[in-house]
mmCIF file of C-alpha atoms in Angstrom:
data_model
loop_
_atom_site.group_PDB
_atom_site.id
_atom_site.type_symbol
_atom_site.label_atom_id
_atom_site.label_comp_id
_atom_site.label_asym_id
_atom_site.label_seq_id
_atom_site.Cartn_x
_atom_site.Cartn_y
_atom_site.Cartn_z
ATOM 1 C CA UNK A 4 -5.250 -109.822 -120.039
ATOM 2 C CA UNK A 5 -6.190 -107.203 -117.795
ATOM 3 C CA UNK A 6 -8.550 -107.255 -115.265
ATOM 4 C CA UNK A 7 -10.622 -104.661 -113.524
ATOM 5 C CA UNK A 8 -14.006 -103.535 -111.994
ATOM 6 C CA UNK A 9 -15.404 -102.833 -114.632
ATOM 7 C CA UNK A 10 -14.742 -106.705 -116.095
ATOM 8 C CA UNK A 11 -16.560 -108.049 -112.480
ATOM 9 C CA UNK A 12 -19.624 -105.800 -113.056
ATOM 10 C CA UNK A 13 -19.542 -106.891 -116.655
ATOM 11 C CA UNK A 14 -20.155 -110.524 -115.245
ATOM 12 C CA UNK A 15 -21.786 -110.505 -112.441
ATOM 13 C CA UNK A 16 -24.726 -112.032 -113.584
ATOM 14 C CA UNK A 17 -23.566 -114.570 -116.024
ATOM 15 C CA UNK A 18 -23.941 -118.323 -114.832
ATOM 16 C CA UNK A 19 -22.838 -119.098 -111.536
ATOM 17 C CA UNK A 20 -21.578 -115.408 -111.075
ATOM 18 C CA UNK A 21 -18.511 -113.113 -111.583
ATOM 19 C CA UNK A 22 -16.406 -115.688 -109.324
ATOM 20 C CA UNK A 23 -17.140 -118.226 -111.525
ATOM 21 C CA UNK A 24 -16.489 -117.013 -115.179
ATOM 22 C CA UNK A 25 -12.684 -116.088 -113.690
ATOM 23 C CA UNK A 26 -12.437 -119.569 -112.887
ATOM 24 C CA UNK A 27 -13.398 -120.710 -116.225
ATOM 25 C CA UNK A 28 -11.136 -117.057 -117.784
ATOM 26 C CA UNK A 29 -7.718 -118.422 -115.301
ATOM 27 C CA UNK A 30 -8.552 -121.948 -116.793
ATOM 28 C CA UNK A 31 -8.671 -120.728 -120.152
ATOM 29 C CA UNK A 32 -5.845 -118.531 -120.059
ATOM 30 C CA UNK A 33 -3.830 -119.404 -116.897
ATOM 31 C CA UNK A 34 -2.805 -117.075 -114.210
ATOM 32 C CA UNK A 35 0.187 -116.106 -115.427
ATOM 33 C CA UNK A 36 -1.323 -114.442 -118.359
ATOM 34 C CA UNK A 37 -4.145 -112.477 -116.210
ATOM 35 C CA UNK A 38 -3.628 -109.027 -114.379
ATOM 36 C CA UNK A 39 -5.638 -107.346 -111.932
ATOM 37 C CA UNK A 40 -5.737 -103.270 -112.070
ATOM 38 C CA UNK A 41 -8.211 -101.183 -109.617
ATOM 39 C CA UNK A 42 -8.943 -99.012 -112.810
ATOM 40 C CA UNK A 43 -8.930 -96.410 -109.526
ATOM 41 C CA UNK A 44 -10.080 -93.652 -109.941
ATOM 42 C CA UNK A 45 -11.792 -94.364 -113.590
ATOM 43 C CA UNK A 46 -13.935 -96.987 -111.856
ATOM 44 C CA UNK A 47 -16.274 -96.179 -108.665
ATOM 45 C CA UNK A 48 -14.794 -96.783 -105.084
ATOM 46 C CA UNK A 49 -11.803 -96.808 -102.745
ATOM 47 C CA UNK A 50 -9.038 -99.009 -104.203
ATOM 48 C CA UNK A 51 -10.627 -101.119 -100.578
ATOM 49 C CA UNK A 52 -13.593 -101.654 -102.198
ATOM 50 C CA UNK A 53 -11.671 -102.462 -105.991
ATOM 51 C CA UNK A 54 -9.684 -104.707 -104.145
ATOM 52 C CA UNK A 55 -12.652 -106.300 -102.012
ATOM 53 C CA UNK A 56 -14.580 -106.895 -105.383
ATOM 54 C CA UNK A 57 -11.467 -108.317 -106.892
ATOM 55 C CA UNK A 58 -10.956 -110.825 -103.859
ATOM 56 C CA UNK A 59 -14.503 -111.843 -104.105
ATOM 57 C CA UNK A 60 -14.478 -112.442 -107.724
ATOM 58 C CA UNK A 61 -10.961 -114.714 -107.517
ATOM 59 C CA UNK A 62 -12.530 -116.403 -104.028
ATOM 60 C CA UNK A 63 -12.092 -119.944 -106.778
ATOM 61 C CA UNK A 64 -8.642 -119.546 -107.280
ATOM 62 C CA UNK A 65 -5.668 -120.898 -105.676
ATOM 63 C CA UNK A 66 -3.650 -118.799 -103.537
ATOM 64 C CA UNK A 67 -0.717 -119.583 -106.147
ATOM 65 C CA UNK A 68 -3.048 -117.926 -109.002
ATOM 66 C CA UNK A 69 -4.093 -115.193 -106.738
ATOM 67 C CA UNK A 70 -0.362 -114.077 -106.317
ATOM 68 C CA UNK A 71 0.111 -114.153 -109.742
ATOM 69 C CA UNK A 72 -3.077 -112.623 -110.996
ATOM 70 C CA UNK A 73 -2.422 -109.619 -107.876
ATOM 71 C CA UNK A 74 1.361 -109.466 -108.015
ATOM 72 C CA UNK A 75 3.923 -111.582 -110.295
ATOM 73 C CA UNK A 76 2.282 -110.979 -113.580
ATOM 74 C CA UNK A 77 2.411 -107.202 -112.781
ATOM 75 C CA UNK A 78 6.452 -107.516 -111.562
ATOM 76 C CA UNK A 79 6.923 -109.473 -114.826
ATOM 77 C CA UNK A 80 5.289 -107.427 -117.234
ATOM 78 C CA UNK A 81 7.191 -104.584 -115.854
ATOM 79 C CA UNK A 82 10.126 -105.875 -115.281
ATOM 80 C CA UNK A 83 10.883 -105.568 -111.724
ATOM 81 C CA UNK A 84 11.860 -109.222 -110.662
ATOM 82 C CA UNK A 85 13.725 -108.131 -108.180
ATOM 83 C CA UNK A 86 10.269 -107.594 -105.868
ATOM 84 C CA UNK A 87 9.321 -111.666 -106.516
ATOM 85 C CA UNK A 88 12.729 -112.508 -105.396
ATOM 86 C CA UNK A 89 12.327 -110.171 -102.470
ATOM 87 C CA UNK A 90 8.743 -111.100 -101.332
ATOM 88 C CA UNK A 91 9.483 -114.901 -101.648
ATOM 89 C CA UNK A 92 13.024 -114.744 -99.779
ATOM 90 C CA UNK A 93 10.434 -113.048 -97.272
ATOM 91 C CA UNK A 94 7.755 -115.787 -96.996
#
């Protein structure tokens, strides 16, 4: 499931704001199957201020789901492993 502005701004008023309905969407559907995408430029903003409203609206998550909602999924999906193996050989 992708991700984007235009999903935060769909949400930002339901109960207990954007932040929490993608606690209750990464429960739902885990991490693994979510991925972020600035939309940039079809949505309004720097990709700084995409990726300031995306931080915001993940501020529930786990820094585990985070790097999988921001960067694994994306590597997986397109099939370049060889940056997870890279970035975690790194950390």
């Amino acid at each position: 499931m992708k991700v984007t502005g235009a999903t935060f701004e769909s949400y930002v008023d339901a109960p207990g704001g954007g932040a929490q309905f993608m606690r209750a969407l990464t429960d739902h559907f885990g991490a693994d199957h979510i991925i972020w995408g600035s939309n940039f430029p079809a949505t309004q903003g720097t990709v700084r201020d995409l990726m300031d409203m995306a931080k915001r609206n993940f501020e529930l998550l786990s820094e585990s789901e985070r790097e999988k909602i921001f960067f694994e999924t994306a590597c997986r999906i397109y099939r370049i492993a060889t940056l997870i193996s890279a970035r975690r050989s790194a950390a």
